[in-house]
Amino acid sequence: MTAYKKILIAVDLSEDSAEVAQKARAIGGDNAAEMHLIHVIEPLSFAYGGDIPMDFSGIQDEIHQQATQQLATFGTAHGISAERQHIVLGRPEVEIHSAAEEIGADLIVVGSHGRYGLALLMGSTANGVLHGATCDVLAVRVGDGD
């Protein structure tokens, strides 16, 4: 097996994100793999389907600013430099695939809550990333699996 050279760590900035980053660092640390972080912000218009006639731009800007600060703090705590931290707006699975291809990642590490039944059918980011990725994907089980 060849060593991974570029690892993209997809985080949602929840408490579980540290576990995902630690697993990625354990895999790539021995071979000094280049680590990248990505956090994807879903536009509020996706959540509300455009049914509410409201301008979300101010709220969206505030969410972006807070996420940028949180990602910077998270990246520093895990030894990932600012130029390897990516924050984007869009659908998580689409943006994660795009970033992985752009940086030439050979592994994507993402958290998974281990959902089943109806929750799995509704879709999950980890499942979306797994299907359609052009490189290896590691889904790290996090949380209590509710």
JSON list of C-alpha atoms in Angstrom, two decimals:
[
{"chain": "A", "resi": 1, "resn": "MET", "atom": "CA", "xyz": [0.00, 0.00, 0.00]},
{"chain": "A", "resi": 2, "resn": "THR", "atom": "CA", "xyz": [1.32, 3.42, -0.89]},
{"chain": "A", "resi": 3, "resn": "ALA", "atom": "CA", "xyz": [1.24, 6.21, 1.66]},
{"chain": "A", "resi": 4, "resn": "TYR", "atom": "CA", "xyz": [-1.28, 9.03, 1.37]},
{"chain": "A", "resi": 5, "resn": "LYS", "atom": "CA", "xyz": [0.35, 12.29, 0.29]},
{"chain": "A", "resi": 6, "resn": "LYS", "atom": "CA", "xyz": [-2.57, 14.76, 0.49]},
{"chain": "A", "resi": 7, "resn": "ILE", "atom": "CA", "xyz": [-5.44, 14.35, 2.90]},
{"chain": "A", "resi": 8, "resn": "LEU", "atom": "CA", "xyz": [-8.58, 16.50, 2.88]},
{"chain": "A", "resi": 9, "resn": "ILE", "atom": "CA", "xyz": [-10.31, 16.59, 6.27]},
{"chain": "A", "resi": 10, "resn": "ALA", "atom": "CA", "xyz": [-13.96, 17.60, 5.99]},
{"chain": "A", "resi": 11, "resn": "VAL", "atom": "CA", "xyz": [-15.29, 19.07, 9.23]},
{"chain": "A", "resi": 12, "resn": "ASP", "atom": "CA", "xyz": [-18.60, 20.48, 10.38]},
{"chain": "A", "resi": 13, "resn": "LEU", "atom": "CA", "xyz": [-16.92, 22.30, 13.29]},
{"chain": "A", "resi": 14, "resn": "SER", "atom": "CA", "xyz": [-18.93, 20.36, 15.88]},
{"chain": "A", "resi": 15, "resn": "GLU", "atom": "CA", "xyz": [-17.28, 18.68, 18.88]},
{"chain": "A", "resi": 16, "resn": "ASP", "atom": "CA", "xyz": [-16.91, 15.54, 16.75]},
{"chain": "A", "resi": 17, "resn": "SER", "atom": "CA", "xyz": [-14.61, 17.32, 14.30]},
{"chain": "A", "resi": 18, "resn": "ALA", "atom": "CA", "xyz": [-11.59, 16.88, 16.58]},
{"chain": "A", "resi": 19, "resn": "GLU", "atom": "CA", "xyz": [-11.99, 13.11, 16.43]},
{"chain": "A", "resi": 20, "resn": "VAL", "atom": "CA", "xyz": [-12.09, 13.23, 12.62]},
{"chain": "A", "resi": 21, "resn": "ALA", "atom": "CA", "xyz": [-8.95, 15.39, 12.48]},
{"chain": "A", "resi": 22, "resn": "GLN", "atom": "CA", "xyz": [-7.11, 13.17, 14.95]},
{"chain": "A", "resi": 23, "resn": "LYS", "atom": "CA", "xyz": [-7.85, 10.08, 12.86]},
{"chain": "A", "resi": 24, "resn": "ALA", "atom": "CA", "xyz": [-6.64, 11.83, 9.70]},
{"chain": "A", "resi": 25, "resn": "ARG", "atom": "CA", "xyz": [-3.45, 12.97, 11.43]},
{"chain": "A", "resi": 26, "resn": "ALA", "atom": "CA", "xyz": [-2.84, 9.43, 12.70]},
{"chain": "A", "resi": 27, "resn": "ILE", "atom": "CA", "xyz": [-3.06, 8.12, 9.13]},
{"chain": "A", "resi": 28, "resn": "GLY", "atom": "CA", "xyz": [-1.00, 10.86, 7.51]},
{"chain": "A", "resi": 29, "resn": "GLY", "atom": "CA", "xyz": [1.30, 11.86, 10.34]},
{"chain": "A", "resi": 30, "resn": "ASP", "atom": "CA", "xyz": [3.91, 9.16, 9.98]},
{"chain": "A", "resi": 31, "resn": "ASN", "atom": "CA", "xyz": [4.43, 9.92, 6.30]},
{"chain": "A", "resi": 32, "resn": "ALA", "atom": "CA", "xyz": [4.11, 13.68, 6.75]},
{"chain": "A", "resi": 33, "resn": "ALA", "atom": "CA", "xyz": [1.09, 13.89, 4.46]},
{"chain": "A", "resi": 34, "resn": "GLU", "atom": "CA", "xyz": [-0.06, 17.37, 3.45]},
{"chain": "A", "resi": 35, "resn": "MET", "atom": "CA", "xyz": [-3.23, 18.05, 5.44]},
{"chain": "A", "resi": 36, "resn": "HIS", "atom": "CA", "xyz": [-6.06, 20.30, 4.26]},
{"chain": "A", "resi": 37, "resn": "LEU", "atom": "CA", "xyz": [-9.25, 21.27, 6.09]},
{"chain": "A", "resi": 38, "resn": "ILE", "atom": "CA", "xyz": [-12.58, 22.06, 4.48]},
{"chain": "A", "resi": 39, "resn": "HIS", "atom": "CA", "xyz": [-15.79, 23.34, 6.00]},
{"chain": "A", "resi": 40, "resn": "VAL", "atom": "CA", "xyz": [-18.81, 23.79, 3.76]},
{"chain": "A", "resi": 41, "resn": "ILE", "atom": "CA", "xyz": [-21.57, 26.24, 4.63]},
{"chain": "A", "resi": 42, "resn": "GLU", "atom": "CA", "xyz": [-24.91, 25.40, 3.09]},
{"chain": "A", "resi": 43, "resn": "PRO", "atom": "CA", "xyz": [-26.72, 28.49, 1.85]},
{"chain": "A", "resi": 44, "resn": "LEU", "atom": "CA", "xyz": [-29.75, 29.33, 3.98]},
{"chain": "A", "resi": 45, "resn": "SER", "atom": "CA", "xyz": [-31.83, 29.40, 0.80]},
{"chain": "A", "resi": 46, "resn": "PHE", "atom": "CA", "xyz": [-31.19, 25.61, 0.49]},
{"chain": "A", "resi": 47, "resn": "ALA", "atom": "CA", "xyz": [-32.61, 25.02, 3.95]},
{"chain": "A", "resi": 48, "resn": "TYR", "atom": "CA", "xyz": [-35.72, 27.08, 3.32]},
{"chain": "A", "resi": 49, "resn": "GLY", "atom": "CA", "xyz": [-36.15, 26.20, -0.33]},
{"chain": "A", "resi": 50, "resn": "GLY", "atom": "CA", "xyz": [-36.55, 29.83, -1.33]},
{"chain": "A", "resi": 51, "resn": "ASP", "atom": "CA", "xyz": [-40.12, 29.76, 0.02]},
{"chain": "A", "resi": 52, "resn": "ILE", "atom": "CA", "xyz": [-39.55, 32.60, 2.46]},
{"chain": "A", "resi": 53, "resn": "PRO", "atom": "CA", "xyz": [-39.35, 36.01, 0.79]},
{"chain": "A", "resi": 54, "resn": "MET", "atom": "CA", "xyz": [-36.44, 37.23, 2.91]},
{"chain": "A", "resi": 55, "resn": "ASP", "atom": "CA", "xyz": [-32.95, 38.51, 2.29]},
{"chain": "A", "resi": 56, "resn": "PHE", "atom": "CA", "xyz": [-30.60, 36.12, 4.08]},
{"chain": "A", "resi": 57, "resn": "SER", "atom": "CA", "xyz": [-27.39, 37.84, 2.95]},
{"chain": "A", "resi": 58, "resn": "GLY", "atom": "CA", "xyz": [-26.67, 39.54, 6.30]},
{"chain": "A", "resi": 59, "resn": "ILE", "atom": "CA", "xyz": [-27.26, 36.33, 8.24]},
{"chain": "A", "resi": 60, "resn": "GLN", "atom": "CA", "xyz": [-25.24, 34.33, 5.69]},
{"chain": "A", "resi": 61, "resn": "ASP", "atom": "CA", "xyz": [-22.33, 36.78, 6.03]},
{"chain": "A", "resi": 62, "resn": "GLU", "atom": "CA", "xyz": [-22.39, 36.44, 9.82]},
{"chain": "A", "resi": 63, "resn": "ILE", "atom": "CA", "xyz": [-22.41, 32.63, 9.56]},
{"chain": "A", "resi": 64, "resn": "HIS", "atom": "CA", "xyz": [-19.45, 32.81, 7.17]},
{"chain": "A", "resi": 65, "resn": "GLN", "atom": "CA", "xyz": [-17.47, 35.11, 9.50]},
{"chain": "A", "resi": 66, "resn": "GLN", "atom": "CA", "xyz": [-18.08, 32.89, 12.52]},
{"chain": "A", "resi": 67, "resn": "ALA", "atom": "CA", "xyz": [-17.20, 29.73, 10.59]},
{"chain": "A", "resi": 68, "resn": "THR", "atom": "CA", "xyz": [-14.00, 31.34, 9.29]},
{"chain": "A", "resi": 69, "resn": "GLN", "atom": "CA", "xyz": [-12.94, 32.19, 12.85]},
{"chain": "A", "resi": 70, "resn": "GLN", "atom": "CA", "xyz": [-13.83, 28.72, 14.13]},
{"chain": "A", "resi": 71, "resn": "LEU", "atom": "CA", "xyz": [-11.98, 27.02, 11.28]},
{"chain": "A", "resi": 72, "resn": "ALA", "atom": "CA", "xyz": [-8.88, 29.15, 11.90]},
{"chain": "A", "resi": 73, "resn": "THR", "atom": "CA", "xyz": [-8.90, 28.22, 15.59]},
{"chain": "A", "resi": 74, "resn": "PHE", "atom": "CA", "xyz": [-9.51, 24.55, 14.74]},
{"chain": "A", "resi": 75, "resn": "GLY", "atom": "CA", "xyz": [-6.75, 24.55, 12.10]},
{"chain": "A", "resi": 76, "resn": "THR", "atom": "CA", "xyz": [-4.24, 26.09, 14.49]},
{"chain": "A", "resi": 77, "resn": "ALA", "atom": "CA", "xyz": [-5.12, 23.54, 17.17]},
{"chain": "A", "resi": 78, "resn": "HIS", "atom": "CA", "xyz": [-4.46, 20.71, 14.70]},
{"chain": "A", "resi": 79, "resn": "GLY", "atom": "CA", "xyz": [-1.35, 22.18, 13.09]},
{"chain": "A", "resi": 80, "resn": "ILE", "atom": "CA", "xyz": [-2.92, 22.98, 9.71]},
{"chain": "A", "resi": 81, "resn": "SER", "atom": "CA", "xyz": [-1.79, 26.28, 8.23]},
{"chain": "A", "resi": 82, "resn": "ALA", "atom": "CA", "xyz": [-4.20, 28.97, 7.05]},
{"chain": "A", "resi": 83, "resn": "GLU", "atom": "CA", "xyz": [-3.38, 28.43, 3.37]},
{"chain": "A", "resi": 84, "resn": "ARG", "atom": "CA", "xyz": [-4.60, 24.83, 3.70]},
{"chain": "A", "resi": 85, "resn": "GLN", "atom": "CA", "xyz": [-7.92, 25.79, 5.26]},
{"chain": "A", "resi": 86, "resn": "HIS", "atom": "CA", "xyz": [-10.84, 26.02, 2.87]},
{"chain": "A", "resi": 87, "resn": "ILE", "atom": "CA", "xyz": [-14.27, 27.43, 3.64]},
{"chain": "A", "resi": 88, "resn": "VAL", "atom": "CA", "xyz": [-16.83, 27.32, 0.86]},
{"chain": "A", "resi": 89, "resn": "LEU", "atom": "CA", "xyz": [-20.52, 27.87, 0.27]},
{"chain": "A", "resi": 90, "resn": "GLY", "atom": "CA", "xyz": [-22.62, 25.13, -1.36]},
{"chain": "A", "resi": 91, "resn": "ARG", "atom": "CA", "xyz": [-23.69, 21.51, -1.06]},
{"chain": "A", "resi": 92, "resn": "PRO", "atom": "CA", "xyz": [-21.19, 19.69, 1.17]},
{"chain": "A", "resi": 93, "resn": "GLU", "atom": "CA", "xyz": [-20.67, 16.58, -0.96]},
{"chain": "A", "resi": 94, "resn": "VAL", "atom": "CA", "xyz": [-20.26, 18.60, -4.17]},
{"chain": "A", "resi": 95, "resn": "GLU", "atom": "CA", "xyz": [-17.83, 21.10, -2.63]},
{"chain": "A", "resi": 96, "resn": "ILE", "atom": "CA", "xyz": [-15.80, 18.41, -0.86]},
{"chain": "A", "resi": 97, "resn": "HIS", "atom": "CA", "xyz": [-15.41, 16.48, -4.15]},
{"chain": "A", "resi": 98, "resn": "SER", "atom": "CA", "xyz": [-14.42, 19.67, -5.93]},
{"chain": "A", "resi": 99, "resn": "ALA", "atom": "CA", "xyz": [-11.84, 20.65, -3.31]},
{"chain": "A", "resi": 100, "resn": "ALA", "atom": "CA", "xyz": [-10.37, 17.14, -3.26]},
{"chain": "A", "resi": 101, "resn": "GLU", "atom": "CA", "xyz": [-9.86, 17.23, -7.01]},
{"chain": "A", "resi": 102, "resn": "GLU", "atom": "CA", "xyz": [-8.50, 20.78, -6.93]},
{"chain": "A", "resi": 103, "resn": "ILE", "atom": "CA", "xyz": [-5.79, 20.00, -4.35]},
{"chain": "A", "resi": 104, "resn": "GLY", "atom": "CA", "xyz": [-5.12, 16.50, -5.69]},
{"chain": "A", "resi": 105, "resn": "ALA", "atom": "CA", "xyz": [-6.17, 14.73, -2.49]},
{"chain": "A", "resi": 106, "resn": "ASP", "atom": "CA", "xyz": [-5.71, 10.99, -2.39]},
{"chain": "A", "resi": 107, "resn": "LEU", "atom": "CA", "xyz": [-7.81, 10.62, 0.79]},
{"chain": "A", "resi": 108, "resn": "ILE", "atom": "CA", "xyz": [-10.88, 12.39, 2.14]},
{"chain": "A", "resi": 109, "resn": "VAL", "atom": "CA", "xyz": [-11.62, 11.94, 5.85]},
{"chain": "A", "resi": 110, "resn": "VAL", "atom": "CA", "xyz": [-15.15, 12.77, 6.97]},
{"chain": "A", "resi": 111, "resn": "GLY", "atom": "CA", "xyz": [-17.21, 12.12, 10.10]},
{"chain": "A", "resi": 112, "resn": "SER", "atom": "CA", "xyz": [-20.19, 9.77, 10.06]},
{"chain": "A", "resi": 113, "resn": "HIS", "atom": "CA", "xyz": [-22.88, 9.41, 12.67]},
{"chain": "A", "resi": 114, "resn": "GLY", "atom": "CA", "xyz": [-23.63, 5.83, 11.60]},
{"chain": "A", "resi": 115, "resn": "ARG", "atom": "CA", "xyz": [-27.26, 6.55, 10.77]},
{"chain": "A", "resi": 116, "resn": "TYR", "atom": "CA", "xyz": [-29.51, 3.81, 9.53]},
{"chain": "A", "resi": 117, "resn": "GLY", "atom": "CA", "xyz": [-33.05, 3.35, 8.32]},
{"chain": "A", "resi": 118, "resn": "LEU", "atom": "CA", "xyz": [-34.95, 6.54, 7.47]},
{"chain": "A", "resi": 119, "resn": "ALA", "atom": "CA", "xyz": [-32.08, 8.80, 8.57]},
{"chain": "A", "resi": 120, "resn": "LEU", "atom": "CA", "xyz": [-29.77, 7.08, 6.06]},
{"chain": "A", "resi": 121, "resn": "LEU", "atom": "CA", "xyz": [-32.36, 7.30, 3.27]},
{"chain": "A", "resi": 122, "resn": "MET", "atom": "CA", "xyz": [-32.67, 11.03, 3.91]},
{"chain": "A", "resi": 123, "resn": "GLY", "atom": "CA", "xyz": [-28.97, 11.24, 3.08]},
{"chain": "A", "resi": 124, "resn": "SER", "atom": "CA", "xyz": [-25.85, 12.16, 4.92]},
{"chain": "A", "resi": 125, "resn": "THR", "atom": "CA", "xyz": [-22.77, 14.12, 4.02]},
{"chain": "A", "resi": 126, "resn": "ALA", "atom": "CA", "xyz": [-20.51, 11.09, 4.54]},
{"chain": "A", "resi": 127, "resn": "ASN", "atom": "CA", "xyz": [-22.66, 8.97, 2.24]},
{"chain": "A", "resi": 128, "resn": "GLY", "atom": "CA", "xyz": [-22.73, 11.72, -0.38]},
{"chain": "A", "resi": 129, "resn": "VAL", "atom": "CA", "xyz": [-18.95, 12.12, -0.23]},
{"chain": "A", "resi": 130, "resn": "LEU", "atom": "CA", "xyz": [-18.37, 8.37, -0.52]},
{"chain": "A", "resi": 131, "resn": "HIS", "atom": "CA", "xyz": [-20.46, 8.10, -3.67]},
{"chain": "A", "resi": 132, "resn": "GLY", "atom": "CA", "xyz": [-18.78, 10.07, -6.39]},
{"chain": "A", "resi": 133, "resn": "ALA", "atom": "CA", "xyz": [-15.35, 10.58, -4.86]},
{"chain": "A", "resi": 134, "resn": "THR", "atom": "CA", "xyz": [-12.40, 10.03, -7.17]},
{"chain": "A", "resi": 135, "resn": "CYS", "atom": "CA", "xyz": [-10.09, 9.09, -4.29]},
{"chain": "A", "resi": 136, "resn": "ASP", "atom": "CA", "xyz": [-10.27, 7.00, -1.12]},
{"chain": "A", "resi": 137, "resn": "VAL", "atom": "CA", "xyz": [-12.74, 8.09, 1.55]},
{"chain": "A", "resi": 138, "resn": "LEU", "atom": "CA", "xyz": [-12.53, 7.28, 5.25]},
{"chain": "A", "resi": 139, "resn": "ALA", "atom": "CA", "xyz": [-15.75, 7.74, 7.20]},
{"chain": "A", "resi": 140, "resn": "VAL", "atom": "CA", "xyz": [-14.88, 8.08, 10.87]},
{"chain": "A", "resi": 141, "resn": "ARG", "atom": "CA", "xyz": [-17.72, 7.00, 13.15]},
{"chain": "A", "resi": 142, "resn": "VAL", "atom": "CA", "xyz": [-18.42, 9.83, 15.59]},
{"chain": "A", "resi": 143, "resn": "GLY", "atom": "CA", "xyz": [-21.08, 10.59, 18.17]},
{"chain": "A", "resi": 144, "resn": "ASP", "atom": "CA", "xyz": [-23.31, 7.98, 19.69]},
{"chain": "A", "resi": 145, "resn": "GLY", "atom": "CA", "xyz": [-24.95, 6.78, 16.47]},
{"chain": "A", "resi": 146, "resn": "ASP", "atom": "CA", "xyz": [-28.47, 7.98, 17.35]}
]
